[in-house]
C-alpha angles and dihedrals in degrees: 000000000000093000090047091052091048091051093047098055123084104196125177125234122243139155091289097057147337123259089249092053091050092050091052091045090053091053093048095047093048090049092050094046093051092047091051092047092057093046101266126119099238115238095320092248099121126117091270093050092249093295097115124245 
């Protein structure tokens, strides 16, 4: 689902990030959100290292 979301978006580049970066970010965020929604902890790459709070 994350890869599908990343492939489906068509972001523009600007000074804050390239289009490629934004596509990858979309895929990662969708993957993490879905994992959290089903009770997982995503890929553990959050600010807290996936350890909650």
